[in-house]
Amino acid sequence: MQILLITIVIFMNHNQYVKCGSVVDLMYNKMSGIKDFFLDTYTAIRTRINTVFHLGTGSHDSTSNNTKKQSVTNIRLSSVLKRSNPLRVHSQPGVQTASPGEDIAHRPAHILTTPQLAATHGRIIETHVTYTLDGYILTLHRLRTNKVFDETDYESKKRIILLHHGLLGSSADWILLGPKKALPYILSDQGHDVWMANARGNYYSRAHIGLNLNSDEYWNFSWQEIGERDLPAILDYIRKTSNSTEPIDYIGHSMGATALLVLLSVEHNYNRYIRIAFLLAPLTFMAHTRGPMEMMAKIEETALIKLLGTREFLPNRRTEVPAKYAELISKLCNDLDIYCRNPLFFLAGSPMQEGTRTVESADQLQEYAPAGGSSKTIIHYLMLIASKKFHHYKRPDWQFKLKYISTPMLILSSNDDLISNATDNQMLYLSILNPLGHIIIKDQNFSHTEFAWGFNADLLIYYKIRDLIELGPDVITIQ
Ligand SMILES: *[C@@H]1O[C@H](CO)[C@@H](O)[C@H](O)[C@H]1NC(C)=O
Ligand SMILES: *[C@@H]1O[C@H](CO)[C@@H](O)[C@H](O)[C@H]1NC(C)=O
Ligand SMILES: *[C@@H]1O[C@H](CO)[C@@H](O)[C@H](O)[C@H]1NC(C)=O
Ligand SMILES: *[C@@H]1O[C@H](CO)[C@@H](O)[C@H](O)[C@H]1NC(C)=O
């Protein structure tokens, strides 16, 4: 184990700017018996992450202390739920209101919440709370627009837009680019009503009316449940709150796109509720996914579950580092590409754009990502890589019926994306009923996560999206 670890460190020391993915690619090409090797390597990395950040080990870390705290929270939440339905937590200007779904215990306390971060950008974000039919309590963030428009004037009527974050992300991802470049602000400045979802299991949506956070039952979901259960609850809540019958616009990154495709193929009615969908680096067909996920897909399920646990994917990330590990950290990690220590970047590939890799950006990204998700979410994706199909959990024979999706959709890919490959997305393009186009960003150092916070994302995609929303699906013609 020690030798493997040293090998990795040496690889990385030799090339500071190497992508995590390409390091693994290199090992992949060199080694035979890759499965066992990778299993060991991953375990080593995981152990190191745990040591450095003083983490629990997923399924085995339910201290009695935590459990007690959580059940008290749950009692409080269920009484809150009975009182008012649906819940809405108002934020007054300058006043930050936490949602009952927000998990203070697991979010690093020194990082700002989405509304707090927005406040530093001079924006006001409201916190809304809704819950799913299976009892998960979800936080929605809504950007208050500065523009006033006349409700009775049809011409001035602006869109309602829902943004859904990607794998292991949160609503904060969308605004990390700051006051000038972030997508929600660009859209809001057009007068649109911008909402941001938080999927079950992330910092803002970690409560349940009955289930304990430290239970297998709570974490028993993948992106399939996020699509089938979270999204309808969110869409229904937005429609109700905004008192609008107009179909809304949807922008989904990565898993946010997967979730929408699941919903629309399972509940055909919802196709009518969406006017146009933008799928940024969607994960559906994953035959050409490369890097660590491709390799993990070769590991059999029982070994994977042993490795990843049955609950949260690398949970309880605490950023304050105990003093006794300080020396160890400086030895192990000082020269290591910091992205390789982050589970999200390990899976999806590290940011590649020069600007995104500045010290300040890198530091901030380390704090906000990952924001939480279940191991089953990862495992379900690994199943798609193995099967090369887009199907229900553990059921390669039961594929999602993309041919029933009639919502007009625009797909965006990048040829630098390690996990959402343009070749696979072309297959998606050919599978849905009403594709508007497939834009491939070429040779811009635009990796999977940079669709949300890439330094150049505003120039490469956000203004395009803004303009296409103005045009509407009937006018858009892109081939
Ligand atoms: C998880 O959910 C599935 C059905 O969706 C069920 O068969 C299984 O028993 C559940 N497992 C746990 C630990 O709750
Ligand atoms: C919602 O819209 C309907 C019809 O346009 C209107 O009668 C009703 O008063 C509105 N409700 C709210 C809460 O704005
Ligand atoms: C995407 O898949 C193609 C094969 O069709 C492959 O050549 C390419 O390297 C893949 N892209 C990435 C970023 O892995
Ligand atoms: C991509 O990154 C490489 C290495 O940092 C750099 O040499 C190249 O100019 C970058 N390309 C673009 C389009 O920014």
Coordinates of C-alpha atoms and ligand atoms in Angstrom, one line a residue:
M1 CA 0.0 0.0 0.0
Q2 CA 2.8 2.4 1.0
I3 CA 4.6 1.8 -2.3
L4 CA 1.4 2.5 -4.3
L5 CA 0.9 5.7 -2.5
I6 CA 4.4 6.8 -3.1
T7 CA 4.1 5.9 -6.8
I8 CA 1.1 8.3 -7.0
V9 CA 2.8 11.0 -5.2
I10 CA 5.8 10.7 -7.5
F11 CA 3.6 10.8 -10.6
M12 CA 2.1 14.0 -9.4
N13 CA 5.3 15.7 -8.2
H14 CA 6.7 15.3 -11.7
N15 CA 4.0 17.2 -13.3
Q16 CA 2.2 19.7 -11.2
Y17 CA -0.4 20.6 -13.9
V18 CA -1.4 17.1 -14.7
K19 CA -5.1 16.3 -14.6
C20 CA -6.0 13.7 -12.0
G21 CA -7.7 11.8 -14.8
S22 CA -4.6 11.6 -16.9
V23 CA -2.5 10.3 -14.0
V24 CA -5.0 7.5 -13.7
D25 CA -5.0 7.0 -17.5
L26 CA -1.3 6.6 -17.3
M27 CA -1.5 4.0 -14.6
Y28 CA -4.3 2.3 -16.5
N29 CA -2.2 1.9 -19.6
K30 CA 0.8 0.6 -17.7
M31 CA -0.7 -1.9 -15.3
S32 CA -2.2 -5.2 -15.9
G33 CA -4.5 -6.7 -13.3
I34 CA -5.9 -3.2 -13.2
K35 CA -8.9 -4.0 -11.1
D36 CA -7.1 -5.1 -7.9
F37 CA -4.5 -2.4 -8.4
F38 CA -7.1 0.3 -8.7
L39 CA -9.1 -1.0 -5.8
D40 CA -6.0 -0.8 -3.6
T41 CA -5.1 2.6 -4.9
Y42 CA -8.5 4.0 -4.4
T43 CA -8.6 2.6 -0.9
A44 CA -5.2 4.3 -0.2
I45 CA -6.4 7.6 -1.5
R46 CA -9.6 7.3 0.4
T47 CA -7.8 6.5 3.6
R48 CA -5.5 9.5 3.0
I49 CA -8.5 11.8 2.5
N50 CA -10.0 10.4 5.7
T51 CA -6.8 10.9 7.6
V52 CA -6.1 14.4 6.3
F53 CA -9.6 15.7 6.8
H54 CA -10.3 13.5 9.8
L55 CA -13.3 12.0 8.2
G56 CA -15.6 9.2 9.3
T57 CA -15.8 6.2 7.0
G58 CA -19.2 6.4 5.6
S59 CA -21.4 3.6 6.7
H60 CA -19.6 3.0 10.0
D61 CA -19.5 6.4 11.6
S62 CA -22.8 6.8 13.4
T63 CA -21.7 7.9 16.8
S64 CA -24.5 7.8 19.4
N65 CA -24.0 11.5 19.9
N66 CA -24.9 12.3 16.3
T67 CA -27.8 10.0 16.3
K68 CA -29.3 11.7 19.3
K69 CA -28.9 15.1 17.8
Q70 CA -30.5 14.0 14.6
S71 CA -33.6 12.5 16.1
V72 CA -34.2 15.6 18.1
T73 CA -34.0 17.5 14.8
N74 CA -36.4 15.1 13.2
I75 CA -39.0 15.6 15.9
R76 CA -38.8 19.3 15.5
L77 CA -39.1 19.0 11.8
S78 CA -42.1 16.8 11.7
S79 CA -44.0 19.3 14.0
V80 CA -42.9 22.1 11.8
L81 CA -44.3 20.2 8.8
K82 CA -47.6 19.7 10.4
R83 CA -47.9 23.4 11.2
S84 CA -47.5 24.8 7.8
N85 CA -47.6 23.2 4.4
P86 CA -45.9 24.0 2.2
L87 CA -43.1 25.6 4.2
R88 CA -41.7 28.9 3.2
V89 CA -38.8 30.5 5.0
H90 CA -38.7 34.2 4.2
S91 CA -35.5 36.1 4.0
Q92 CA -35.6 39.7 4.6
P93 CA -33.0 41.8 2.9
G94 CA -29.8 41.4 4.9
V95 CA -31.3 38.7 7.1
Q96 CA -30.1 35.2 6.5
T97 CA -32.6 32.5 7.3
A98 CA -31.5 28.9 7.5
S99 CA -33.8 26.3 6.2
P100 CA -34.9 23.4 8.4
G101 CA -33.4 21.1 5.7
E102 CA -30.0 22.7 6.1
D103 CA -27.4 20.6 7.8
I104 CA -25.3 22.9 9.9
A105 CA -23.4 20.0 11.5
H106 CA -22.0 18.8 8.3
R107 CA -21.4 22.0 6.3
P108 CA -18.1 23.5 7.2
A109 CA -19.2 26.3 9.5
H110 CA -16.8 29.0 8.1
I111 CA -18.0 28.7 4.5
L112 CA -20.9 31.0 3.5
T113 CA -24.3 29.5 2.6
T114 CA -25.7 30.2 -0.8
P115 CA -27.8 33.2 0.4
Q116 CA -24.8 34.6 2.4
L117 CA -22.5 34.2 -0.5
A118 CA -25.0 36.0 -2.7
A119 CA -25.3 38.8 -0.2
T120 CA -21.5 39.4 -0.6
H121 CA -22.3 39.8 -4.3
G122 CA -25.0 42.4 -3.5
R123 CA -27.8 39.9 -4.3
I124 CA -30.7 38.7 -2.3
I125 CA -31.6 35.0 -2.3
E126 CA -34.8 33.7 -0.7
T127 CA -34.9 30.3 1.0
H128 CA -37.9 28.1 0.3
V129 CA -38.6 24.7 1.6
T130 CA -40.6 21.9 0.1
Y131 CA -40.7 18.2 0.7
T132 CA -41.1 15.1 -1.4
L133 CA -43.7 12.3 -1.2
D134 CA -41.1 10.1 0.4
G135 CA -40.4 12.6 3.1
Y136 CA -37.2 14.3 2.2
I137 CA -37.1 18.0 3.0
L138 CA -35.5 20.1 0.3
T139 CA -34.3 23.6 0.2
L140 CA -34.8 25.8 -2.8
H141 CA -33.0 29.1 -3.4
R142 CA -34.6 31.9 -5.3
L143 CA -32.9 34.9 -6.6
R144 CA -34.8 38.0 -6.1
T145 CA -34.7 40.0 -9.3
N146 CA -34.0 43.7 -9.2
K147 CA -36.1 44.3 -12.3
V148 CA -39.8 45.2 -11.9
F149 CA -42.1 44.2 -14.7
D150 CA -45.7 44.5 -15.4
E151 CA -47.6 41.3 -14.8
T152 CA -50.4 42.3 -17.2
D153 CA -48.1 43.2 -20.1
Y154 CA -47.5 39.9 -21.9
E155 CA -44.6 41.3 -23.9
S156 CA -42.7 42.1 -20.7
K157 CA -43.4 38.8 -19.1
K158 CA -40.2 37.0 -18.2
R159 CA -39.4 33.4 -17.7
I160 CA -39.3 31.2 -14.6
I161 CA -36.0 29.3 -14.8
L162 CA -34.9 26.4 -12.6
L163 CA -31.2 25.6 -12.3
H164 CA -30.2 22.1 -11.1
H165 CA -26.7 21.5 -9.9
G166 CA -24.6 18.5 -10.9
L167 CA -23.1 15.4 -9.2
L168 CA -22.3 16.0 -5.5
G169 CA -23.1 19.7 -6.0
S170 CA -25.4 22.4 -4.5
S171 CA -27.0 25.7 -5.4
A172 CA -23.8 27.4 -4.3
D173 CA -22.0 26.0 -7.4
W174 CA -24.0 28.4 -9.7
I175 CA -22.8 31.6 -8.0
L176 CA -19.2 30.7 -7.2
L177 CA -18.1 32.7 -10.3
G178 CA -19.1 35.9 -8.5
P179 CA -21.2 39.0 -9.2
K180 CA -20.2 39.5 -12.8
K181 CA -20.0 36.1 -14.3
A182 CA -22.4 33.7 -12.5
L183 CA -25.3 32.3 -14.6
P184 CA -28.1 33.1 -12.1
Y185 CA -27.1 36.8 -12.0
I186 CA -26.9 37.0 -15.8
L187 CA -30.4 35.6 -16.1
S188 CA -31.8 37.6 -13.3
D189 CA -30.5 40.8 -14.8
Q190 CA -32.8 40.0 -17.8
G191 CA -35.7 40.1 -15.4
H192 CA -36.1 36.3 -15.1
D193 CA -37.3 34.6 -12.0
V194 CA -34.4 32.3 -11.1
W195 CA -34.7 29.3 -8.8
M196 CA -31.9 26.9 -7.8
A197 CA -32.6 23.3 -6.6
N198 CA -30.8 21.3 -4.0
A199 CA -31.0 17.6 -4.4
R200 CA -31.6 15.3 -1.4
G201 CA -28.4 14.6 0.6
N202 CA -26.6 17.8 0.0
Y203 CA -25.9 20.5 2.7
Y204 CA -29.2 22.2 2.2
S205 CA -31.5 19.2 1.8
R206 CA -30.4 16.9 4.5
A207 CA -33.5 16.4 6.6
H208 CA -36.3 14.0 6.5
I209 CA -39.6 13.9 8.3
G210 CA -39.0 10.5 9.7
L211 CA -35.6 9.0 8.7
N212 CA -32.4 9.5 10.6
L213 CA -29.5 10.9 8.6
N214 CA -27.3 8.2 10.0
S215 CA -29.5 5.4 8.6
D216 CA -29.1 3.2 5.5
E217 CA -32.7 4.1 4.6
Y218 CA -32.0 7.8 4.4
W219 CA -29.2 7.3 1.9
N220 CA -31.0 4.7 -0.1
F221 CA -31.3 6.8 -3.2
S222 CA -29.5 7.5 -6.5
W223 CA -30.2 10.2 -9.2
Q224 CA -33.2 8.1 -10.1
E225 CA -35.0 9.2 -7.0
I226 CA -33.8 12.7 -7.4
G227 CA -35.5 12.7 -10.8
E228 CA -38.6 10.7 -9.9
R229 CA -39.3 12.3 -6.5
D230 CA -37.3 15.5 -5.8
L231 CA -37.9 17.2 -9.2
P232 CA -41.7 16.8 -9.2
A233 CA -41.8 18.2 -5.7
I234 CA -39.6 21.2 -6.7
L235 CA -41.5 21.9 -10.0
D236 CA -44.9 21.7 -8.3
Y237 CA -43.7 24.0 -5.6
I238 CA -42.4 26.6 -8.0
R239 CA -45.6 26.5 -10.1
K240 CA -47.7 26.9 -7.0
T241 CA -45.6 29.7 -5.5
S242 CA -45.3 31.7 -8.7
N243 CA -49.0 31.1 -9.5
S244 CA -48.1 30.6 -13.1
T245 CA -49.4 28.2 -15.7
E246 CA -46.6 29.0 -18.1
P247 CA -44.1 26.2 -18.7
I248 CA -40.7 27.0 -17.1
D249 CA -37.2 26.8 -18.5
Y250 CA -34.7 24.3 -17.0
I251 CA -31.0 24.3 -16.9
G252 CA -29.4 21.1 -15.6
H253 CA -25.7 20.4 -15.2
S254 CA -24.4 16.9 -15.1
M255 CA -26.7 15.0 -12.6
G256 CA -29.2 17.9 -12.9
A257 CA -29.7 16.9 -16.5
T258 CA -29.9 13.2 -15.7
A259 CA -32.6 13.9 -13.1
L260 CA -34.7 15.8 -15.6
L261 CA -34.4 13.0 -18.2
V262 CA -35.5 10.5 -15.7
L263 CA -38.5 12.5 -14.7
L264 CA -39.7 13.3 -18.2
S265 CA -39.3 9.7 -19.4
V266 CA -41.2 8.3 -16.3
E267 CA -43.8 11.0 -15.8
H268 CA -44.7 12.2 -19.3
N269 CA -47.1 14.9 -18.0
Y270 CA -44.1 16.9 -16.9
N271 CA -43.0 17.4 -20.5
R272 CA -45.8 20.0 -20.7
Y273 CA -44.4 22.0 -17.7
I274 CA -41.0 22.6 -19.3
R275 CA -40.7 25.0 -22.2
I276 CA -37.1 24.4 -23.0
A277 CA -34.3 22.5 -21.3
F278 CA -30.5 23.1 -21.4
L279 CA -28.5 20.0 -20.6
L280 CA -25.0 21.0 -19.7
A281 CA -22.6 18.0 -19.7
P282 CA -25.5 15.5 -19.2
L283 CA -24.8 12.1 -17.8
T284 CA -26.9 9.5 -19.5
F285 CA -25.1 7.3 -21.9
M286 CA -21.6 6.7 -20.4
A287 CA -20.0 4.3 -22.8
H288 CA -17.1 6.7 -23.4
T289 CA -16.5 7.9 -19.8
R290 CA -12.8 7.9 -19.0
G291 CA -10.7 8.1 -15.9
P292 CA -11.3 6.8 -12.3
M293 CA -15.0 6.2 -12.9
E294 CA -14.3 4.0 -15.9
M295 CA -12.0 1.9 -13.8
M296 CA -14.4 1.8 -10.8
A297 CA -17.1 0.5 -13.2
K298 CA -15.0 -2.6 -13.6
I299 CA -15.2 -3.5 -9.9
E300 CA -18.0 -5.9 -8.9
E301 CA -20.8 -4.5 -6.9
T302 CA -20.1 -6.1 -3.6
A303 CA -16.5 -4.8 -3.6
L304 CA -17.7 -1.4 -4.6
I305 CA -20.2 -1.2 -1.8
K306 CA -17.5 -2.3 0.6
L307 CA -15.4 0.5 -0.7
L308 CA -17.9 3.3 -1.0
G309 CA -20.2 2.3 1.8
T310 CA -24.0 2.2 1.7
R311 CA -24.6 5.8 2.9
E312 CA -23.0 9.1 2.1
F313 CA -20.2 9.3 -0.5
L314 CA -17.2 10.4 1.6
P315 CA -19.2 12.1 4.3
N316 CA -18.5 14.6 7.1
R317 CA -15.8 16.5 5.3
R318 CA -14.4 18.8 7.9
T319 CA -11.9 21.3 6.7
E320 CA -10.3 22.2 10.0
V321 CA -7.3 19.9 10.3
P322 CA -6.3 18.6 13.7
A323 CA -2.9 19.7 14.7
K324 CA -1.6 16.2 15.1
Y325 CA -2.0 15.6 11.3
A326 CA -0.3 18.8 10.3
E327 CA 3.1 17.1 9.8
L328 CA 1.6 14.2 7.9
I329 CA -0.2 16.6 5.6
S330 CA 2.8 18.6 4.8
K331 CA 4.6 15.4 4.0
L332 CA 1.9 13.8 1.9
C333 CA 0.1 16.6 0.3
N334 CA 2.3 19.6 0.1
D335 CA 3.3 19.0 -3.5
L336 CA 0.2 17.1 -4.5
D337 CA -2.2 18.6 -7.0
I338 CA -4.9 19.7 -4.4
Y339 CA -7.7 18.6 -6.8
C340 CA -6.6 15.0 -6.5
R341 CA -7.5 15.1 -2.8
N342 CA -11.0 16.2 -3.5
P343 CA -13.4 13.3 -4.2
L344 CA -15.4 15.2 -6.8
F345 CA -12.4 16.3 -8.8
F346 CA -11.0 12.8 -8.5
L347 CA -14.0 11.4 -10.2
A348 CA -14.8 14.1 -12.7
G349 CA -11.4 15.4 -13.5
S350 CA -9.8 18.6 -12.2
P351 CA -10.6 22.1 -13.5
M352 CA -8.4 22.9 -16.5
Q353 CA -8.9 26.5 -17.3
E354 CA -6.0 28.7 -16.2
G355 CA -8.3 31.2 -14.5
T356 CA -10.3 28.5 -12.6
R357 CA -7.0 27.1 -11.3
T358 CA -5.8 30.3 -9.6
V359 CA -5.1 29.8 -5.9
E360 CA -8.2 31.7 -4.7
S361 CA -10.5 29.8 -7.0
A362 CA -9.0 26.5 -6.1
D363 CA -9.3 27.2 -2.4
Q364 CA -12.9 28.2 -2.8
L365 CA -13.8 25.2 -4.8
Q366 CA -12.2 22.9 -2.2
E367 CA -14.6 24.4 0.3
Y368 CA -17.8 24.1 -1.7
A369 CA -17.3 20.8 -3.4
P370 CA -18.4 18.1 -2.8
A371 CA -21.6 19.2 -1.0
G372 CA -22.9 15.8 -0.3
G373 CA -24.6 12.9 -2.0
S374 CA -25.2 9.2 -1.7
S375 CA -22.8 6.4 -2.6
K376 CA -25.6 4.9 -4.5
T377 CA -25.7 7.9 -6.8
I378 CA -22.1 7.1 -7.8
I379 CA -22.7 3.4 -8.0
H380 CA -25.8 3.9 -10.3
Y381 CA -23.6 5.9 -12.7
L382 CA -20.9 3.2 -12.6
M383 CA -23.6 0.7 -13.7
L384 CA -24.3 2.9 -16.8
I385 CA -20.6 2.9 -17.7
A386 CA -20.6 -0.9 -17.5
S387 CA -23.8 -1.4 -19.4
K388 CA -23.4 1.4 -21.9
K389 CA -27.2 2.0 -21.4
F390 CA -29.4 4.5 -19.5
H391 CA -31.4 2.4 -17.1
H392 CA -33.0 1.9 -13.8
Y393 CA -30.9 1.0 -10.7
K394 CA -29.5 -2.6 -11.1
R395 CA -31.7 -3.2 -14.1
P396 CA -29.8 -2.9 -17.4
D397 CA -32.9 -4.5 -19.1
W398 CA -35.1 -1.6 -17.9
Q399 CA -34.0 1.5 -19.8
F400 CA -35.5 4.9 -19.3
K401 CA -37.7 5.6 -22.3
L402 CA -36.1 8.7 -23.8
K403 CA -38.3 8.4 -26.9
Y404 CA -41.2 9.8 -24.8
I405 CA -39.4 13.0 -23.9
S406 CA -41.0 15.7 -26.0
T407 CA -39.5 18.8 -24.2
P408 CA -37.3 20.8 -26.6
M409 CA -33.7 20.3 -25.4
L410 CA -30.4 21.8 -26.2
I411 CA -27.3 19.7 -25.3
L412 CA -23.9 21.2 -24.5
S413 CA -20.8 19.1 -24.3
S414 CA -17.0 19.7 -24.2
N415 CA -14.3 17.6 -25.7
D416 CA -12.3 18.0 -22.5
D417 CA -15.0 16.4 -20.3
L418 CA -13.7 13.2 -18.8
I419 CA -17.1 11.8 -17.8
S420 CA -19.8 13.4 -20.1
N421 CA -18.4 12.5 -23.6
A422 CA -19.8 14.3 -26.7
T423 CA -20.0 10.9 -28.5
D424 CA -22.4 9.6 -25.8
N425 CA -24.3 12.9 -25.8
Q426 CA -24.8 12.6 -29.6
M427 CA -26.6 9.3 -28.8
L428 CA -28.8 11.2 -26.3
Y429 CA -29.4 13.8 -29.0
L430 CA -30.6 11.0 -31.3
S431 CA -32.8 9.4 -28.7
I432 CA -35.1 12.3 -27.6
L433 CA -38.0 13.5 -29.6
N434 CA -37.3 17.2 -29.8
P435 CA -33.6 18.0 -29.8
L436 CA -32.8 21.6 -30.6
G437 CA -29.1 21.0 -31.1
H438 CA -25.9 19.8 -29.7
I439 CA -23.2 22.3 -29.0
I440 CA -19.7 20.9 -28.5
I441 CA -17.1 23.2 -26.9
K442 CA -13.8 22.3 -28.5
D443 CA -10.3 22.6 -27.0
Q444 CA -11.1 25.3 -24.5
N445 CA -9.8 23.4 -21.4
F446 CA -13.4 23.1 -20.3
S447 CA -13.8 20.1 -18.0
H448 CA -16.9 18.6 -16.5
T449 CA -17.3 20.9 -13.5
E450 CA -16.3 24.0 -15.4
F451 CA -19.8 24.1 -16.9
A452 CA -20.8 25.4 -13.5
W453 CA -17.9 27.5 -12.5
G454 CA -15.3 27.6 -15.3
F455 CA -13.5 31.0 -15.4
N456 CA -14.7 31.4 -19.1
A457 CA -18.1 29.8 -18.7
D458 CA -19.9 33.1 -19.1
L459 CA -18.3 33.7 -22.5
L460 CA -18.4 30.1 -23.7
I461 CA -22.0 29.2 -22.7
Y462 CA -23.9 31.5 -20.3
Y463 CA -24.5 34.4 -22.7
K464 CA -25.5 31.9 -25.4
I465 CA -28.1 30.4 -23.0
R466 CA -29.3 33.9 -22.1
D467 CA -29.9 34.7 -25.7
L468 CA -31.5 31.4 -26.5
I469 CA -34.0 31.8 -23.6
E470 CA -35.0 35.2 -25.2
L471 CA -35.5 33.5 -28.6
G472 CA -37.5 30.6 -27.3
P473 CA -37.6 27.0 -28.6
D474 CA -39.6 27.8 -31.8
V475 CA -36.9 30.1 -33.1
I476 CA -33.8 28.2 -32.1
T477 CA -32.2 26.3 -34.9
I478 CA -28.8 24.8 -34.2
Q479 CA -27.3 21.8 -36.0
Ligands
LIG1 C1 -33.7 0.5 -0.7 O1 -34.8 0.6 -1.6 C2 -35.1 -0.5 -2.3 C3 -36.3 -0.2 -3.2 O2 -36.2 1.0 -3.8 C4 -35.5 -1.6 -1.3 O3 -35.7 -2.8 -2.0 C5 -34.3 -1.8 -0.3 O4 -34.7 -2.8 0.6 C6 -34.0 -0.5 0.3 N1 -32.8 -0.7 1.2 C7 -32.7 -0.1 2.4 C8 -31.5 -0.4 3.2 O5 -33.6 0.6 2.8
LIG2 C1 -53.3 33.2 -9.1 O1 -53.8 33.5 -10.4 C2 -55.2 33.5 -10.5 C3 -55.6 33.6 -12.0 O2 -54.7 34.3 -12.7 C4 -55.7 34.6 -9.7 O3 -57.1 34.6 -9.7 C5 -55.3 34.4 -8.2 O4 -55.7 35.5 -7.4 C6 -53.7 34.3 -8.2 N1 -53.3 34.0 -6.8 C7 -52.3 34.6 -6.2 C8 -52.0 34.1 -4.8 O5 -51.7 35.5 -6.7
LIG3 C1 -14.7 10.7 -25.9 O1 -14.8 9.5 -26.7 C2 -14.0 9.5 -27.8 C3 -14.3 8.2 -28.5 O2 -15.5 8.3 -29.2 C4 -12.5 9.5 -27.4 O3 -11.7 9.5 -28.5 C5 -12.3 10.7 -26.6 O4 -11.0 10.7 -26.0 C6 -13.3 10.9 -25.4 N1 -13.1 12.2 -24.7 C7 -12.6 12.3 -23.5 C8 -12.4 13.7 -23.0 O5 -12.3 11.3 -22.8
LIG4 C1 -5.2 24.9 -22.2 O1 -4.2 24.6 -21.2 C2 -2.9 24.4 -21.6 C3 -2.0 24.0 -20.4 O2 -2.2 24.8 -19.4 C4 -2.4 25.7 -22.3 O3 -1.1 25.5 -22.8 C5 -3.4 26.0 -23.4 O4 -3.0 27.3 -24.0 C6 -4.8 26.1 -22.9 N1 -5.7 26.3 -24.0 C7 -6.7 27.3 -24.0 C8 -7.6 27.4 -25.2 O5 -6.9 28.0 -23.1

